[in-house]
XYZ file of C-alpha atoms in Angstrom:
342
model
C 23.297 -28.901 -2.000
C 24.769 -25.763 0.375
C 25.656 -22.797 -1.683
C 27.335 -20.327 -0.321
C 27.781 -16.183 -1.475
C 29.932 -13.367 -0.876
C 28.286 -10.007 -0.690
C 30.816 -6.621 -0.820
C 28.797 -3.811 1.034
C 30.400 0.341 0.148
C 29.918 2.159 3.322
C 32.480 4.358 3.477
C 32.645 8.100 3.102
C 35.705 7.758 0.295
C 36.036 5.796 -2.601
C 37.646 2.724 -2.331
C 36.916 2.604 1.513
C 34.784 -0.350 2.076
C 33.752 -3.200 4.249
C 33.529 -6.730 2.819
C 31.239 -9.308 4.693
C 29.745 -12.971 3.972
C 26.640 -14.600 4.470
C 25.651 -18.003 4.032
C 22.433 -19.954 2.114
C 22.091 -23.167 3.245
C 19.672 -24.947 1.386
C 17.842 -28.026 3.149
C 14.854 -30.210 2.265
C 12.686 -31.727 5.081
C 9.514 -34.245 4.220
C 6.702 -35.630 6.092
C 3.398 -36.869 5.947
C -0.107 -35.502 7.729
C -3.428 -38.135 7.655
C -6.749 -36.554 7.868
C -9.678 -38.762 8.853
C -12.869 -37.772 7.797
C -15.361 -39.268 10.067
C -19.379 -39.311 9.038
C -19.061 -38.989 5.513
C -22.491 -39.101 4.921
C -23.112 -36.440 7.009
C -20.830 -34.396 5.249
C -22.028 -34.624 2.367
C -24.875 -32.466 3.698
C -22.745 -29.350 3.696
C -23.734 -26.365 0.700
C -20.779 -26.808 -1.850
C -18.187 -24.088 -1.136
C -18.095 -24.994 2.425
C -15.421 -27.158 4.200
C -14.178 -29.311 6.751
C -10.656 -27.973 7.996
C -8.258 -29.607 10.170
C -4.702 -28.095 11.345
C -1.547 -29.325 12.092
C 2.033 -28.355 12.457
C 5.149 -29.022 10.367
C 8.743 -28.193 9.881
C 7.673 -25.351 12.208
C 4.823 -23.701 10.154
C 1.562 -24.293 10.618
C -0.867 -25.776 8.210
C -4.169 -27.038 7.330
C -6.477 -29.282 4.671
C -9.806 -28.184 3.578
C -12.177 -30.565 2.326
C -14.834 -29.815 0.445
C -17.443 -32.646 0.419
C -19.490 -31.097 -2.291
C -16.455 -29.291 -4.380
C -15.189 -25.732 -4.485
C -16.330 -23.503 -7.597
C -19.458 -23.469 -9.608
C -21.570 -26.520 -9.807
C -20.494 -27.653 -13.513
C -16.814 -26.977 -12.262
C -17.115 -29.573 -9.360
C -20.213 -31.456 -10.223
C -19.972 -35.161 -8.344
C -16.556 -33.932 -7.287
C -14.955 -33.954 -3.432
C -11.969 -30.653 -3.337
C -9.261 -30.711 -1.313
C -6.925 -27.884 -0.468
C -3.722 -27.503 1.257
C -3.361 -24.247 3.405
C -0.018 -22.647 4.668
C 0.019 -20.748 7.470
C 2.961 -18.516 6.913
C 3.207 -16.664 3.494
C 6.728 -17.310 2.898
C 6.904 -21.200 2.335
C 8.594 -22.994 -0.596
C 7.469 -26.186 -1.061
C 5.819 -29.196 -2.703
C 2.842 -31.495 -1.822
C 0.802 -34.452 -2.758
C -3.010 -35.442 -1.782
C -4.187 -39.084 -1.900
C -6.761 -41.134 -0.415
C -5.580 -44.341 1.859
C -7.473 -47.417 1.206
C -7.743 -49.804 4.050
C -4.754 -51.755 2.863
C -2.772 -48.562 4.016
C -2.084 -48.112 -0.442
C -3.073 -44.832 -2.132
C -6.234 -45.686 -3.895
C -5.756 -43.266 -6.939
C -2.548 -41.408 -7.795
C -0.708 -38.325 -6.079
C -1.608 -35.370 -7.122
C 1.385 -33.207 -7.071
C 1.592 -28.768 -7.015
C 4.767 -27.162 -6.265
C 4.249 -23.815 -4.824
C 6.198 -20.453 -3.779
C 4.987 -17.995 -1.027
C 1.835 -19.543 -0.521
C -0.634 -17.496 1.249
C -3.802 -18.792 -0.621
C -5.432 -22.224 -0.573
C -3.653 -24.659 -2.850
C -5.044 -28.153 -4.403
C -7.378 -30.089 -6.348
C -10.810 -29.055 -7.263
C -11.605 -32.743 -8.366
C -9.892 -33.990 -5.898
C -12.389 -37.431 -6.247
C -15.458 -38.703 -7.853
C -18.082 -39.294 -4.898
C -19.598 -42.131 -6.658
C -16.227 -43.719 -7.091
C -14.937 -43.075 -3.258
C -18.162 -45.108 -2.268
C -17.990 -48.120 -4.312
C -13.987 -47.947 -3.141
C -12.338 -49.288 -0.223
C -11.517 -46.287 0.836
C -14.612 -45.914 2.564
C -15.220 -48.229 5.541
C -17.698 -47.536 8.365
C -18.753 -44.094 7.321
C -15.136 -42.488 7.149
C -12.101 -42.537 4.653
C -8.565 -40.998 4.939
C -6.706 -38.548 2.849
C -2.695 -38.236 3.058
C -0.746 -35.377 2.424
C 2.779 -35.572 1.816
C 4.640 -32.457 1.935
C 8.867 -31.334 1.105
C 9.601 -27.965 2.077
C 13.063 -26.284 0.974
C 14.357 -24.747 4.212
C 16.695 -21.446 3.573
C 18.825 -21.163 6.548
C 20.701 -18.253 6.163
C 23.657 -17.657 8.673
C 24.251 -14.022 9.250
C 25.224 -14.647 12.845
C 28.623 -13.138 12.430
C 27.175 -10.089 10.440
C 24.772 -9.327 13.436
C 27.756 -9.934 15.702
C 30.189 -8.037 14.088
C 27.759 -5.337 13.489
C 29.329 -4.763 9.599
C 27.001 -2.103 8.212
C 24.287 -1.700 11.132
C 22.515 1.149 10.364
C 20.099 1.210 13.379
C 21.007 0.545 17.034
C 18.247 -0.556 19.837
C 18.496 0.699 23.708
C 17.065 -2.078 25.493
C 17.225 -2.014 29.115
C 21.073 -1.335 29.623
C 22.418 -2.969 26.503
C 22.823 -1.468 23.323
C 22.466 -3.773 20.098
C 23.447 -2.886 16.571
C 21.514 -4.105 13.337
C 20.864 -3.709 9.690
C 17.041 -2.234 8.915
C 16.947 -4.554 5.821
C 17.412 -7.722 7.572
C 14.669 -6.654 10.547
C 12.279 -5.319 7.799
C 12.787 -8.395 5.614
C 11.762 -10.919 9.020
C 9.651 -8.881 10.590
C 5.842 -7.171 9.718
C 6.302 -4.960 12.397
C 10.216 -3.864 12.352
C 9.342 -2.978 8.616
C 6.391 -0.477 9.722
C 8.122 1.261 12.604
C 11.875 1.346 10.787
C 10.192 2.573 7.132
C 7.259 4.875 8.654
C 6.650 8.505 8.995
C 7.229 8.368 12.544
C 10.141 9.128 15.120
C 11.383 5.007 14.699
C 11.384 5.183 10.583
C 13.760 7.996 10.650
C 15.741 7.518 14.298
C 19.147 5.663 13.943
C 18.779 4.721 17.764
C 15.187 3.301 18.819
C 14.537 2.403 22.793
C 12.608 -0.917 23.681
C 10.567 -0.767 26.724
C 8.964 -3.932 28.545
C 11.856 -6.214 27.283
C 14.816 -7.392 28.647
C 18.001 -7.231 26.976
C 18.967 -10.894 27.273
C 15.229 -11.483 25.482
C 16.005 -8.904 22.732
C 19.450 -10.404 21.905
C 17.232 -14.272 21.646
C 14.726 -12.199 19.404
C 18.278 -10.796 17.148
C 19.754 -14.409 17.039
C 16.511 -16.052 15.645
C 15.157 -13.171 13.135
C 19.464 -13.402 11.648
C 19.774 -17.049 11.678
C 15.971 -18.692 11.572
C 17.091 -20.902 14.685
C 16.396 -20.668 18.607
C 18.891 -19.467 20.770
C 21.188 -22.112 22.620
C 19.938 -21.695 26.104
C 20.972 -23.277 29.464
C 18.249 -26.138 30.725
C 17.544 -23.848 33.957
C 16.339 -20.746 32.252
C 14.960 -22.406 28.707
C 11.159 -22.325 30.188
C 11.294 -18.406 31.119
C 13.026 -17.930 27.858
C 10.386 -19.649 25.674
C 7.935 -17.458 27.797
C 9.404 -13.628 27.532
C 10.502 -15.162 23.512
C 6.688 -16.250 22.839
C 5.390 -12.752 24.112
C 8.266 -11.159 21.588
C 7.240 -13.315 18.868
C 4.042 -12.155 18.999
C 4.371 -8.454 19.198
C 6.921 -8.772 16.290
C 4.780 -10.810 14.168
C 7.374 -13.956 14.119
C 4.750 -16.404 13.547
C 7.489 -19.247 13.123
C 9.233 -18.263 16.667
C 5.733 -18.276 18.269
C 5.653 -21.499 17.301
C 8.960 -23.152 18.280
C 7.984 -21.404 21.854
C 4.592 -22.925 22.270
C 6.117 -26.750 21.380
C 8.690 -26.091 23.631
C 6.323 -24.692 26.415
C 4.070 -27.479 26.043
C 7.072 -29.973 27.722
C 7.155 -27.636 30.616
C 3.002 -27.963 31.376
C 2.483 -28.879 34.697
C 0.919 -28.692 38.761
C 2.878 -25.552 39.158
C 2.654 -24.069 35.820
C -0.185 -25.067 33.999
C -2.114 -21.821 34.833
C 0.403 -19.137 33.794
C 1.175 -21.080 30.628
C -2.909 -21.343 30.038
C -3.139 -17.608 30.764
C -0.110 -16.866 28.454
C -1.512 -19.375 25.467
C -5.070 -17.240 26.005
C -3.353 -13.896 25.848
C -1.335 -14.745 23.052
C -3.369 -17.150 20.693
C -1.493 -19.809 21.108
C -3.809 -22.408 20.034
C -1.880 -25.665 20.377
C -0.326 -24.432 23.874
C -3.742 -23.545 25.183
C -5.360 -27.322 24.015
C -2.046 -29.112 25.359
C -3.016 -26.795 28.771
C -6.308 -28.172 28.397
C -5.596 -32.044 28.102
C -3.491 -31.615 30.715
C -5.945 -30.227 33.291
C -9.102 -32.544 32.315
C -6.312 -35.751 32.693
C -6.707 -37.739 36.002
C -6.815 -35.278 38.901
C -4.697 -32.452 37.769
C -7.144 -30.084 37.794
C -8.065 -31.142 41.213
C -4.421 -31.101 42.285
C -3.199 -28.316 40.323
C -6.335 -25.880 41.934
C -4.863 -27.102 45.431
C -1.602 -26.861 45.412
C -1.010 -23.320 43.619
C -4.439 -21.541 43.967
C -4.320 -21.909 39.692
C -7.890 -21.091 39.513
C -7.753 -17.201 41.543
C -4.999 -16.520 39.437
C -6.311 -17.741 36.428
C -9.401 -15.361 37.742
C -7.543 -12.597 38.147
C -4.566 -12.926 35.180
C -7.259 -13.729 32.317
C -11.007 -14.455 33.541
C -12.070 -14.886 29.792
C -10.604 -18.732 30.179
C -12.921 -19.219 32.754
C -16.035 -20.203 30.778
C -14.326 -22.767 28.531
C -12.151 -24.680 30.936
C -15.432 -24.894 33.091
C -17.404 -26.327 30.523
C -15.051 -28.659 29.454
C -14.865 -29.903 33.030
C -18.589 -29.957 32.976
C -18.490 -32.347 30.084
C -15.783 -34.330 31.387
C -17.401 -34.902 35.080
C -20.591 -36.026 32.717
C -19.150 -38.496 30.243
C-alpha cells in the first residue's frame, strides 16, 4: 500500500522561522519471470568448478544476470555432485525477492522454488546446491543435451515524488549554471542518486564547498530531464518530435553521472528509433558509452536483410562510423564476414 510522510525542514536564521515541505513514498511491487536455456550440457560440465555460464537480461529497468555453475561454487565437499546457481543485480540498490527452478518439458517446475529475499544486493545471490547432476539427468528436465532454469523475480519499487520540492526549490542549498538557466537543488538528494554528485558536492575541491557550480557541455533543457529523473525515478514527459535527441544528450548524462537506471531507460528507448538514417550515430553512441543492449540491437539491425547495404549508401554510415569511433570497425566487419559466410 502507498504511504505517505511529512517532513518539517528549520532553515531559518530565527527560531520559530521555518519552512514545512512534503514528500511522497509510493511503494509498488512489479513481478516477472526470465528463462535461461542451457544448451550442451555435457559440454558444460567440462568447466573447473568455480567457473560459470552467465547470461544477462533486463528487468523493471535494472539489469541482471544468472550464473550457473555446472560443477558448483565453493569447495569440493561443499558442492560435491551439485549444479549452483546465482542471481546477480546489476544496480546495488535493489529490494527484492526471487525464486530458481528448473522447467521440465511439461513447462512444470521439476523440484521446488527456492526462495531468498534480499536488500541492496551488490553480490551474487542463490543456491549452492542448486541440483543434484545425477538427478537432472535421469529427469525430464534434460532433453537433447539442454535443460531450462526459471527465475521469478518481485522487486518493491520506491517511487518517491519530490517533484514539487525540486520545483519549489524549499531548502536548495546548491544552485547549477547551466548554459543560461539557473537550477536550484538540495546536495542530499543529488548525493543520495548520484556516485558522482556525491564526490564533487562532498570533496575537497572548489564544487564540495561552492553553493553555485557551472555545467559545461550540457544544455539546460538536458540538465532540467537529468533533475526530474534523479527527484522522481521517472523519465521526463517529452514531446514525440524531440524524444530521440532527448534519450541521446539524457544517455550521455546518465553516464557521466553514474545513473545506471536512466542509461538504461535511454538505450530501450533508443533502440525503437534504430534505423537507415540513424543506425550509425546510435552504434557510435552505444560504443562510446557501453551501452551493451543498444550496441547488439545496432548490430541485428545492420546484419538484417540489406540494411547494411542500404544504410552504407544512403548516409555514408560507414566514413562516419570511421571517423566518430573506428574501434567498431573490427567487430561489425567480422560479424558481416560471418554473416556473408553462413
Amino acid at each position: 500500500m502507498p504511504s505517505t510522510s511529512t517532513s518539517t525542514a528549520r532553515t531559518g536564521a530565527q527560531e520559530g522561522d521555518y519552512h514545512c515541505t512534503t514528500s511522497e513514498i509510493d511503494a509498488t511491487e512489479v513481478s516477472g519471470s526470465h528463462v535461461l536455456t542451457i544448451k550442451g550440457y555435457s559440454q558444460a560440465k567440462g568447466l573447473p568448478r568455480n567457473e560459470f555460464i552467465s547470461s544477462s537480461f533486463t528487468f523493471a529497468g535494472h539489469s541482471w544476470s544468472i550464473r550457473y555453475y555446472p560443477n558448483g561454487c565453493g569447495t569440493y565437499k561443499e558442492v560435491a555432485d551439485y549444479a549452483s546457481v546465482y542471481l546477480v543485480a546489476g544496480a546495488p540498490d535493489v529490494m527484492a525477492r526471487f525464486s530458481i527452478s528448473l522447467v521440465s518439458n511439461s513447462g512444470r517446475p521439476y523440484c521446488s522454488d527456492y526462495m531468498c529475499q534480499f536488500l541492496r544486493m551488490s553480490e551474487p545471490r542463490g543456491f549452492q546446491a542448486f541440483v543434484n547432476r545425477n538427478a537432472l539427468e535421469l529427469s525430464d528436465c534434460l532433453r537433447n543435451d539442454s535443460f531450462k532454469i526459471r527465475c521469478e523475480i518481485t522487486m518493491l519499487k520506491l517511487v518517491r515524488n519530490l517533484g514539487d520540492l525540486l520545483s519549489s526549490g524549499d531548502g536548495a542549498d546548491v544552485m547549477f549554471e547551466v548554459g543560461w538557466k539557473t537550477f536550484k537543488a538540495q546536495r542530499s538528494i543529488l548525493t543520495a542518486r548520484s556516485p558522482v554528485f556525491k564526490a564533487e558536492l562532498f570533496s575537497p575541491m572548489k564544487e564540495g564547498t561552492a553553493t553555485c557550480a557551472w555545467i559545461d557541455d550540457m544544455e539546460g533543457g538536458v540538465f532540467k530531464a537529468l533533475l526530474h529523473f534523479i527527484y522522481t525515478d521517472t523519465f521526463p514527459d517529452v514531446d514525440e518530435g524531440d524524444a530521440m535527441a532527448m534519450a541521446q544528450h539524457l544517455l550521455v548524462a546518465a553516464d557521466r553521472y553514474g545513473l545506471e537506471r536512466l542509461k538504461l531507460m535511454c538505450e530501450e528507448k533508443l533502440c525503437r528509433y534504430i534505423g537507415v538514417s540513424s543506425v550509425s550515430t546510435l552504434l557510435a553512441l552505444a560504443e562510446q558509452h557501453g551501452c551493451a543492449g543498444l550496441k547488439k540491437a545496432c548490430f541485428g539491425f545492420l546484419m538484417s536483410g540489406n540494411n547494411l547495404l542500404a544504410a552504407s549508401i544512403v548516409t555514408g554510415s560507414f566514413e562516419r562510423l570511421t571517423n566518430s569511433c573506428p574501434s567498431i570497425l573490427p567487430e561489425l566487419l567480422s560479424k558481416l564476414t560471418v554473416t556473408s559466410s553462413s
